Short mmCIF file of C-alpha atoms in Angstrom, two decimals:
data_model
loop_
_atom_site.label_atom_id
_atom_site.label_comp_id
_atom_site.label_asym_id
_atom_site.label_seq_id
_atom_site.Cartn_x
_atom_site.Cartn_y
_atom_site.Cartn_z
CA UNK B 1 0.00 0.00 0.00
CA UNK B 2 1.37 3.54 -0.84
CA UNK B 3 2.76 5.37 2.39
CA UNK B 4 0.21 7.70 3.90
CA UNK B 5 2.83 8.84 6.01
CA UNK B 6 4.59 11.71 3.88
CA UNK B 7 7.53 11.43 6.13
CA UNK B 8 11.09 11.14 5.24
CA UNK B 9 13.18 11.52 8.52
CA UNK B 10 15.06 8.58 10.59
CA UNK B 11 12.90 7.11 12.55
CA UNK B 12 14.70 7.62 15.63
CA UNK B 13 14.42 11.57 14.61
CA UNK B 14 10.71 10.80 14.10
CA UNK B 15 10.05 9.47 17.29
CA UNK B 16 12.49 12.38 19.10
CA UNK B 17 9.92 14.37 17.73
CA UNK B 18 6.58 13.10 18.69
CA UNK B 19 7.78 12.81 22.26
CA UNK B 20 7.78 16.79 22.05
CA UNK B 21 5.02 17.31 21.00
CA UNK B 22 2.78 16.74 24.29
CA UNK B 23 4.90 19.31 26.01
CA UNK B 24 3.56 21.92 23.01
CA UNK B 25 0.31 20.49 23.52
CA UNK B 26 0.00 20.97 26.89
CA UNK B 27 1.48 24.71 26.94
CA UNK B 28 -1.43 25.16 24.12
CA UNK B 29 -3.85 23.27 26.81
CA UNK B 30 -3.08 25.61 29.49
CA UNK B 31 -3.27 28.63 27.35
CA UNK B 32 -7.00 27.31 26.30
CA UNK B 33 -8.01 27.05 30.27
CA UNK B 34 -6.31 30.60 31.11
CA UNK B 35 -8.82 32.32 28.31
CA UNK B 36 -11.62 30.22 29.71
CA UNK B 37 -11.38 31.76 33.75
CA UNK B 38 -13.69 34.02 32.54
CA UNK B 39 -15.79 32.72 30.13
CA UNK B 40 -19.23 31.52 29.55
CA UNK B 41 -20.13 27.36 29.46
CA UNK B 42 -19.16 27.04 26.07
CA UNK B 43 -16.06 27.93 26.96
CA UNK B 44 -15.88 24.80 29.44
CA UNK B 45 -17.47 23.18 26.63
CA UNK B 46 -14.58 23.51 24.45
CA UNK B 47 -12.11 22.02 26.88
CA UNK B 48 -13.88 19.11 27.50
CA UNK B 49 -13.57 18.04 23.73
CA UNK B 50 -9.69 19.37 23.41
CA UNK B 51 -9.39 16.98 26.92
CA UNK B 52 -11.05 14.04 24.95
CA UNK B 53 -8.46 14.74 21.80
CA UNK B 54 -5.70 14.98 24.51
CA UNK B 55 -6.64 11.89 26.32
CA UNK B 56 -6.38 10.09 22.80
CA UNK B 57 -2.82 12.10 22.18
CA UNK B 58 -1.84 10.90 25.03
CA UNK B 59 -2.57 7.39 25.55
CA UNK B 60 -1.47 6.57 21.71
CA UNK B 61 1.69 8.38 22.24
CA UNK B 62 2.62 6.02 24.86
CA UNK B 63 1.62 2.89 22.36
CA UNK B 64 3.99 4.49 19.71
CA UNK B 65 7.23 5.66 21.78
CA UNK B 66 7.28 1.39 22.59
CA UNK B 67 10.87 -0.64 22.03
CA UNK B 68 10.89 -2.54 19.27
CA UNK B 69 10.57 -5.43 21.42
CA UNK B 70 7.71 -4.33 23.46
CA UNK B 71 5.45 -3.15 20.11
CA UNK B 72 3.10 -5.62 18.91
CA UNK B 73 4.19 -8.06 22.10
CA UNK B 74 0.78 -9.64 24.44
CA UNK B 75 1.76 -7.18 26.57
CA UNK B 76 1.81 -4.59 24.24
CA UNK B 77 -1.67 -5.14 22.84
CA UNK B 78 -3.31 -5.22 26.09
CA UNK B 79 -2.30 -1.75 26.76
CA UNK B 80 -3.65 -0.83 23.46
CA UNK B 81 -6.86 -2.09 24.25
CA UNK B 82 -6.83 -0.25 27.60
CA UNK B 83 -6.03 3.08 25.62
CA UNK B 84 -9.52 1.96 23.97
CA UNK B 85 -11.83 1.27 26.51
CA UNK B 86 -10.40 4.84 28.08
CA UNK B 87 -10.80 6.72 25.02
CA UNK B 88 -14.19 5.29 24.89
CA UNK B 89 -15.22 5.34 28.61
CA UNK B 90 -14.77 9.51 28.11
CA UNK B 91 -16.48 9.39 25.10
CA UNK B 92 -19.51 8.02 26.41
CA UNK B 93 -19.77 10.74 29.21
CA UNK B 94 -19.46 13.21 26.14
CA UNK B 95 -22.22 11.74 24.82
CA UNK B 96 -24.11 11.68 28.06
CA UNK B 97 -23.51 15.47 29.08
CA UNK B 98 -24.48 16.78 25.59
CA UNK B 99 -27.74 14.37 24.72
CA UNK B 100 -29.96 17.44 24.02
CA UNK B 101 -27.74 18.04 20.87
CA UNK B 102 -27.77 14.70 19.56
CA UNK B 103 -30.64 14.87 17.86
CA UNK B 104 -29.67 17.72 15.85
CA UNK B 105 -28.28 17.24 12.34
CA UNK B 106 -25.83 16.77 11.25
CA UNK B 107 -24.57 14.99 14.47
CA UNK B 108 -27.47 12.65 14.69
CA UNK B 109 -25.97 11.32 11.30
CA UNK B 110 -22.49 10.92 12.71
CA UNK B 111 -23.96 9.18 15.81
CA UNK B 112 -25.68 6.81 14.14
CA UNK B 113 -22.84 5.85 11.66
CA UNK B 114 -20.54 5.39 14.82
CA UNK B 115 -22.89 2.89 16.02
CA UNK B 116 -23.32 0.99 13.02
CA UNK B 117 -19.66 0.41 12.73
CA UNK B 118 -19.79 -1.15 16.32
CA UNK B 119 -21.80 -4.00 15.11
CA UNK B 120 -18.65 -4.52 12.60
CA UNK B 121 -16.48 -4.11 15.18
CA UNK B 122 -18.09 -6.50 17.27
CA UNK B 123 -17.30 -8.69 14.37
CA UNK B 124 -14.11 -7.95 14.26
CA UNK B 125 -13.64 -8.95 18.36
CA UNK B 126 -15.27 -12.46 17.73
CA UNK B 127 -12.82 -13.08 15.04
CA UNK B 128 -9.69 -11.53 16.94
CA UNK B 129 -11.20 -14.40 19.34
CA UNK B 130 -11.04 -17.64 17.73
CA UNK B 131 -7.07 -16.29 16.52
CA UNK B 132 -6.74 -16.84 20.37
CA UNK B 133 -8.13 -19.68 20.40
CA UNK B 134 -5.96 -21.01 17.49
CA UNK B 135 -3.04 -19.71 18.74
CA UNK B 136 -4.00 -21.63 22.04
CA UNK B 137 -4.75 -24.84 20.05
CA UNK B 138 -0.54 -24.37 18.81
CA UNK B 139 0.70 -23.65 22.98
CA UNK B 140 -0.97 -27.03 23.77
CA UNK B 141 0.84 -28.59 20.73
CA UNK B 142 4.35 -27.05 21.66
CA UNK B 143 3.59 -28.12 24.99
CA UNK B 144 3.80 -31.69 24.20
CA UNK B 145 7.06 -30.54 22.40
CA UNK B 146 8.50 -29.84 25.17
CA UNK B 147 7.05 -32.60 27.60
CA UNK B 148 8.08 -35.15 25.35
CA UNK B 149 12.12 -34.10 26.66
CA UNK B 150 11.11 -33.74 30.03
CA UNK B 151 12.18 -36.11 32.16
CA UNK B 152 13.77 -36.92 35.58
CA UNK B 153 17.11 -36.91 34.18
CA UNK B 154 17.98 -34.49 31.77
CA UNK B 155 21.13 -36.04 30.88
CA UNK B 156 19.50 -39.35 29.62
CA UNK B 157 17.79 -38.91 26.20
CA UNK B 158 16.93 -41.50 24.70
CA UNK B 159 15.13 -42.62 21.26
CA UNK B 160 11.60 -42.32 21.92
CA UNK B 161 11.58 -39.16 23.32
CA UNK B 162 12.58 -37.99 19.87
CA UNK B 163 10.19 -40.00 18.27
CA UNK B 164 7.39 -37.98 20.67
CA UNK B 165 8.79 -34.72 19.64
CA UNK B 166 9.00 -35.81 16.30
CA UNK B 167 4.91 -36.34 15.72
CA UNK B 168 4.01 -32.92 18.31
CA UNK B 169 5.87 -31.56 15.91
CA UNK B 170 4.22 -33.05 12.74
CA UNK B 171 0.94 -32.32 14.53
CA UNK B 172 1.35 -28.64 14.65
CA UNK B 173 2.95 -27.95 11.25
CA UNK B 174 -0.48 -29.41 10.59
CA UNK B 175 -2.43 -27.45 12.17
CA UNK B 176 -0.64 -24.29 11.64
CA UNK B 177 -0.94 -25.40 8.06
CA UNK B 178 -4.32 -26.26 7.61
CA UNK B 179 -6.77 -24.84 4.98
CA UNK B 180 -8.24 -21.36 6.16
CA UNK B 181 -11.83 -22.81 5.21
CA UNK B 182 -11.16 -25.56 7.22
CA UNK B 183 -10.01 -24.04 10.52
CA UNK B 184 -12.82 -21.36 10.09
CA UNK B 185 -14.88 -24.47 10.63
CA UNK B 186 -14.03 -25.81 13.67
CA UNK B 187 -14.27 -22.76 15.38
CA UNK B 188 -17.67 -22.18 14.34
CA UNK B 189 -18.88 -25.19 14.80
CA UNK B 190 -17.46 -24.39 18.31
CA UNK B 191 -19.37 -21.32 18.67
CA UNK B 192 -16.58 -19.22 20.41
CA UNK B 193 -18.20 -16.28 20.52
CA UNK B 194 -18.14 -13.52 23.32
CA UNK B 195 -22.28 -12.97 22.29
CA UNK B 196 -25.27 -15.23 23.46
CA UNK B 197 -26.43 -17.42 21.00
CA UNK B 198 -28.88 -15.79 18.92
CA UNK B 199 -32.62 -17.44 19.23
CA UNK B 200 -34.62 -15.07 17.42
CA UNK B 201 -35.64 -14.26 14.19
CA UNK B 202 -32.81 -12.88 11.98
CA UNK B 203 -35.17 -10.00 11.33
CA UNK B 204 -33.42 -8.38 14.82
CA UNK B 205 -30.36 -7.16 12.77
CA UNK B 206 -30.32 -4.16 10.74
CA UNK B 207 -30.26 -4.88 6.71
CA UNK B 208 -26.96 -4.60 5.24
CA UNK B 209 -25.10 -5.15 8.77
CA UNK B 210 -23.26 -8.26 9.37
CA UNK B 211 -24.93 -11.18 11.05
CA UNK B 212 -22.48 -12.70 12.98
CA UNK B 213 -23.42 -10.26 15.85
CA UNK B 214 -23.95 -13.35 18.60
CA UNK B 215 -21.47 -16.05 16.76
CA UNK B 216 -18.29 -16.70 15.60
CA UNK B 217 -18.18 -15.50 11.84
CA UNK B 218 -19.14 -17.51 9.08
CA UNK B 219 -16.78 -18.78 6.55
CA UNK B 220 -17.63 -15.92 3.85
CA UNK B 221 -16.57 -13.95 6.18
CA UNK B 222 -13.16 -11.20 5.71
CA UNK B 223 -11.72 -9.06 8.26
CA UNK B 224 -9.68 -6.73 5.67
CA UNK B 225 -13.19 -6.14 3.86
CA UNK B 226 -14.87 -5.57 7.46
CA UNK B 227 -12.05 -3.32 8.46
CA UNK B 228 -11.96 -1.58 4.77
CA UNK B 229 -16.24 -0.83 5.21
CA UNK B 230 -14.95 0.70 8.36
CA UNK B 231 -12.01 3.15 6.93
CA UNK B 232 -14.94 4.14 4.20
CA UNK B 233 -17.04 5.97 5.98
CA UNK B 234 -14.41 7.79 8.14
CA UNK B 235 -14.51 11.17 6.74
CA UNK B 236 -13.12 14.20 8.48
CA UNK B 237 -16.06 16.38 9.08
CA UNK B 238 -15.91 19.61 7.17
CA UNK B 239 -15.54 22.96 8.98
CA UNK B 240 -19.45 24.16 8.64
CA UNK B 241 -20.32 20.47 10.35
CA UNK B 242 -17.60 21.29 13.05
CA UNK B 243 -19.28 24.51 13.78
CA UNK B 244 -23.23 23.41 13.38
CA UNK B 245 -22.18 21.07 16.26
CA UNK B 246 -20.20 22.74 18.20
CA UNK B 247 -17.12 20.81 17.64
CA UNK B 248 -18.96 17.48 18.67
CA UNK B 249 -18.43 16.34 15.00
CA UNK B 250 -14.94 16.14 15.88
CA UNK B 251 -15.20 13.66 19.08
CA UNK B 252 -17.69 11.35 16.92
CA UNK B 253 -14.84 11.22 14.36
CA UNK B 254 -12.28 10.89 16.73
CA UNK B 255 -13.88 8.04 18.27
CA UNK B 256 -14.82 6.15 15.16
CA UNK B 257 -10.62 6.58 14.20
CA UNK B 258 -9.26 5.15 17.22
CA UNK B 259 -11.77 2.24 16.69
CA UNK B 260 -10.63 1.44 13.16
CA UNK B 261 -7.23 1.43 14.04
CA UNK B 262 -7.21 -0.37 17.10
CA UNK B 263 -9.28 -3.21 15.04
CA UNK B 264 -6.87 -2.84 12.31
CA UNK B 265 -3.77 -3.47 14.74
CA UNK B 266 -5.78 -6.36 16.14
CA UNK B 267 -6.09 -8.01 13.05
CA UNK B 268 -2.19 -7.44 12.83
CA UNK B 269 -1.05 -9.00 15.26
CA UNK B 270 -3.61 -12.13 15.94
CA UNK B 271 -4.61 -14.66 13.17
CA UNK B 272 -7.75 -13.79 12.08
CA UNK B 273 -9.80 -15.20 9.11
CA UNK B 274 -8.68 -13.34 5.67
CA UNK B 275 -6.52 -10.75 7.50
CA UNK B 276 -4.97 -8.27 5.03
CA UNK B 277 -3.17 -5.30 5.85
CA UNK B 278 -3.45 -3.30 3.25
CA UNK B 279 -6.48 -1.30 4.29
CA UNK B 280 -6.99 2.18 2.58
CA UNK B 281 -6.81 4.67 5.46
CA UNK B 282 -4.64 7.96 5.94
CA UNK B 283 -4.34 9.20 9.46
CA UNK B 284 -5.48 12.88 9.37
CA UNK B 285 -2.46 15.35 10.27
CA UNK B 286 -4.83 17.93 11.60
CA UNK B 287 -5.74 16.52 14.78
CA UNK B 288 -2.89 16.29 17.75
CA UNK B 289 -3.57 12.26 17.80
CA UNK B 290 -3.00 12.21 13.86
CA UNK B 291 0.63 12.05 15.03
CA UNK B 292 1.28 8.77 17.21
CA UNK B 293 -1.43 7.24 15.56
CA UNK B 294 0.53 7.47 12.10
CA UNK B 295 3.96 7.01 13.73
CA UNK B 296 2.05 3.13 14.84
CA UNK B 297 0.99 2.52 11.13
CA UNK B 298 4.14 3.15 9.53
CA UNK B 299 5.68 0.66 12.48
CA UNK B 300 3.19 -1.75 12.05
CA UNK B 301 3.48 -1.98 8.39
CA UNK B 302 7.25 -1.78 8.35
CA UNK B 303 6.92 -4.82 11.09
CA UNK B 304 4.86 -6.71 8.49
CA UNK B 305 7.17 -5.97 5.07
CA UNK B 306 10.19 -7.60 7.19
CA UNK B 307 11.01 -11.07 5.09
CA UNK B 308 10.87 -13.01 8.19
CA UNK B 309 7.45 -11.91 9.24
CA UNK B 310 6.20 -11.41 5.68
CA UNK B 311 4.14 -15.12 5.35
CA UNK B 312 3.49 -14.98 9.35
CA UNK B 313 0.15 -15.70 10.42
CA UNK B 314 -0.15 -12.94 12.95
CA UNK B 315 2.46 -10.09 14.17
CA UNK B 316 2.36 -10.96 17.27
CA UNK B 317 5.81 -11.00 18.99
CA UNK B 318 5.22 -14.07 20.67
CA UNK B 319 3.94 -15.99 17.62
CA UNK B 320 7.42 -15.21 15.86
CA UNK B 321 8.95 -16.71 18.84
CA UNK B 322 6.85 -19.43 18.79
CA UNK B 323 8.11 -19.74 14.94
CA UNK B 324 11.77 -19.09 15.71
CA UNK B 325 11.87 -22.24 18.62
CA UNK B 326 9.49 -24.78 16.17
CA UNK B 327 12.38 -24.10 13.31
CA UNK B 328 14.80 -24.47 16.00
CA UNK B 329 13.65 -28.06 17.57
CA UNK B 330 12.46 -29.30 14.26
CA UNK B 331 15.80 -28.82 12.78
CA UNK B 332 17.42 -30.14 15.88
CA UNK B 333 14.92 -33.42 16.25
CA UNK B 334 16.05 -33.66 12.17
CA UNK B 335 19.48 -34.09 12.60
CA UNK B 336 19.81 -35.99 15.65
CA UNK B 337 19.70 -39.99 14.14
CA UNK B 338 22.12 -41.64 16.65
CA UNK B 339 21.95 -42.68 20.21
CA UNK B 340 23.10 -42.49 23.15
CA UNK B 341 23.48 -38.68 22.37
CA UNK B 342 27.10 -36.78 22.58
CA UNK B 343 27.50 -34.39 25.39
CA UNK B 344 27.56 -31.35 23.41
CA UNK B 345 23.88 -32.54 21.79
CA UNK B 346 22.43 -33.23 24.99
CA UNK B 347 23.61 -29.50 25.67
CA UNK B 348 22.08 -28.30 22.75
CA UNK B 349 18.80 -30.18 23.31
CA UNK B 350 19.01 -28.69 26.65
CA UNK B 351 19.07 -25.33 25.43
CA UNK B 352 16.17 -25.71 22.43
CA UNK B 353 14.30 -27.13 25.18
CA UNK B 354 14.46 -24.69 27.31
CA UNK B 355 13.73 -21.76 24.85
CA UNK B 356 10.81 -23.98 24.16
CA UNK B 357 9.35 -24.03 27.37
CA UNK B 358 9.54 -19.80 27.90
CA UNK B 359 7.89 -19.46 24.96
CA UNK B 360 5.07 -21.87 26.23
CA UNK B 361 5.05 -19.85 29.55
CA UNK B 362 4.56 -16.57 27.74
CA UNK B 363 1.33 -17.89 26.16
CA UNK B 364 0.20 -19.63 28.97
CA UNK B 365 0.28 -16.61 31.36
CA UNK B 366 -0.73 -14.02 28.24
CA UNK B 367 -3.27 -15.54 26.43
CA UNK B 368 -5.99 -15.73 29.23
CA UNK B 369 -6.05 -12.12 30.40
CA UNK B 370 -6.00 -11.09 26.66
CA UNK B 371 -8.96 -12.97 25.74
CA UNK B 372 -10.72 -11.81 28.98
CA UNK B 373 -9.53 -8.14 28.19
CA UNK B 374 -11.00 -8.75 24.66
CA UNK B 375 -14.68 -10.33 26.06
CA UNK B 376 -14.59 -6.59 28.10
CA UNK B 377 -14.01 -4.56 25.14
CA UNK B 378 -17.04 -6.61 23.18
CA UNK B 379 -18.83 -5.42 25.84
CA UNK B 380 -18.24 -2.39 26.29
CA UNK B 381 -18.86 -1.67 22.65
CA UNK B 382 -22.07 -3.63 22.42
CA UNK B 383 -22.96 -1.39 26.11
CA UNK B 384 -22.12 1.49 24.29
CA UNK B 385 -23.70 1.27 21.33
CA UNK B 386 -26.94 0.38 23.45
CA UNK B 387 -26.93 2.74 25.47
CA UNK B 388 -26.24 5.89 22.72
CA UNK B 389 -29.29 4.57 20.54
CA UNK B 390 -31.25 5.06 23.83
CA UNK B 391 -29.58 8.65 24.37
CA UNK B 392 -30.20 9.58 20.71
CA UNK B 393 -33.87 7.83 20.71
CA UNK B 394 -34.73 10.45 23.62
CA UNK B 395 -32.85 12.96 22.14
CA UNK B 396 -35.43 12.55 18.90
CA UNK B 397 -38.60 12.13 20.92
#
């Protein structure tokens, strides 16, 4: 995809920069409150929105000014989706202090379109789900990996022990390799879904809107093209619409930004059904959060043009590690065809093994609090969502 980006400087320079900025923002910040001692309620008006634009400055500068080890890590991704669930708690309380004006156009339209994009997004989360899931389904396979070398005595290896590793092995390069259609399947035939199952009549769901709302998603179904119906509809609003509403237009857009792109990183970094990153977007430069936020997407997609993580399933740091100790111990289990073992290849099975077994205990203490940390942003989106129809059904009666 073309660079949206425009920028030309070292990155290092780059990210010098954007770590300056919130010191500029906040001398601009303070200037805004000192004219607004004496002013009327629009005036505190005003601040609340530049504190929402701040709050999203803020939290995705953090995301952006990570190490190259920490970016796109388990760890890393759960702080992105508690910069979310922030960004949207205020949001909501926007919403909530200014429902009188809701039902004026043209931010009734904007409104609305947010909220139809949560049912996509809701999507999205189910999907980013069963990637956990599958990614799970590989732990449990590398597991037996390393199992089959544990023993009482480390320094006596013998043949079937290999023989063990040998078929966990075969197992997962199965599994990893399986047919998309397939492995869409078995997941939603498993019903993994963070949503109750659906009992009524399909007629609940809005026409046009995905129905995969309350189950994992079909087998037709893409995230790029979910994510890309998304990015369409994300239109800066034009200065007259700013003005007509008071500058609300600009928190509604806000919002629906920072939930494409923390979808879109989602989909980067977990397996997901038909993930593609080459999504048409350009992060606007006139808002203060334009900044991090494109700083992240030209990170992200550098991350994914690297050869070694070019045919990766997901970005995620710890499935690369995962990749880097199967290559390892396959290519180890491969060339090891006598026995009783030399010392210096029970040393090197030793130390496979080992690197084995931390990448196991990364997903086993990561993968649970992300999926529960997931299950709370469905739903606090789906809460959302609910309650701003109510607000905006009020605000029209």
């Amino acid at each position: 995809m073309p660079s949206t980006s425009g920028y030309t400087m070292p990155f290092g320079t780059f990210r010098r920069s954007i770590m300056g900025i919130g010191s500029d923002h906040n001398h601009n910040q303070n200037q805004i409150h000192s004219m607004d001692v004496n002013g009327d309620s629009s005036s505190e008006f005003h601040c609340e929105l530049g504190s929402f634009e701040h709050l999203v400055f803020r939290q995705f500068r953090t995301l952006s000014a990570a190490s190259a080890d920490e970016l796109l890590s388990l760890d890393w991704v759960s702080k992105l989706l508690d910069a979310f669930i922030a960004c949207q708690e205020d949001f909501k309380l926007i919403l909530l202090k200014n429902e009188s004006s809701l039902s004026k156009p043209p931010i009734d339209r904007f409104v609305t379109e947010y909220f139809d994009r949560s049912i996509r997004a809701l999507d999205i989360c189910n999907a980013v789900r069963d990637g956990i899931e599958k990614v799970r389904l590989w732990h449990r396979h590398l597991g037996i990996v390393s199992s089959a070398f544990d023993s009482k005595s480390r320094n006596v290896m013998v043949e079937g022990q290999f023989k063990r590793a040998r078929k966990a092995l075969t197992d997962l390069a199965i599994i990893m390799l399986d047919d998309s259609k397939e492995s869409a399947s078995l997941f939603s035939q498993r019903n993994r879904s963070f949503g109750r199952p659906n009992k009524g009549k399909d007629s609940q769901h809005k026409p046009g809107h995905s129905r995969s709302l309350s189950w994992s998603v079909p087998n037709s179904w893409s995230a790029s093209k979910q994510l890309q119906l998304i990015a369409n509809g994300l239109i800066p609003p034009k200065s007259h619409e700013i003005s007509s509403t008071n500058g609300l237009a600009n928190v509604v857009y806000t919002m629906g930004f920072v939930l494409m792109f923390v979808l879109w990183a989602l989909v980067a970094a977990i397996p997901c059904q038909d993930r593609n990153l080459q999504v048409h977007f350009s992060v606007p430069r006139q808002f203060s959060w334009g900044t991090p936020l494109n700083l992240l997407h030209i990170r992200i997609m550098d991350e994914s043009k690297k050869r070694e993580r070019k045919n990766s399933v997901g970005l995620l740091k710890e499935i690369y590690q995962m990749e880097k100790s199967i290559n390892l111990v396959t290519d180890l289990v491969d060339s090891v065809n006598q026995f009783p073992l030399t010392e210096e290849q029970k040393v090197e099975v030793q130390t496979c093994v080992q690197e084995v077994s931390q990448v196991c205990n990364l997903f086993k203490n990561g993968l649970d609090p992300l999926e529960r940390q997931l299950r709370d942003v469905f739903r606090k989106i789906m809460s959302c969502r609910t309650e701003g129809l109510e607000l905006l059904g009020r605000a029209q009666s």
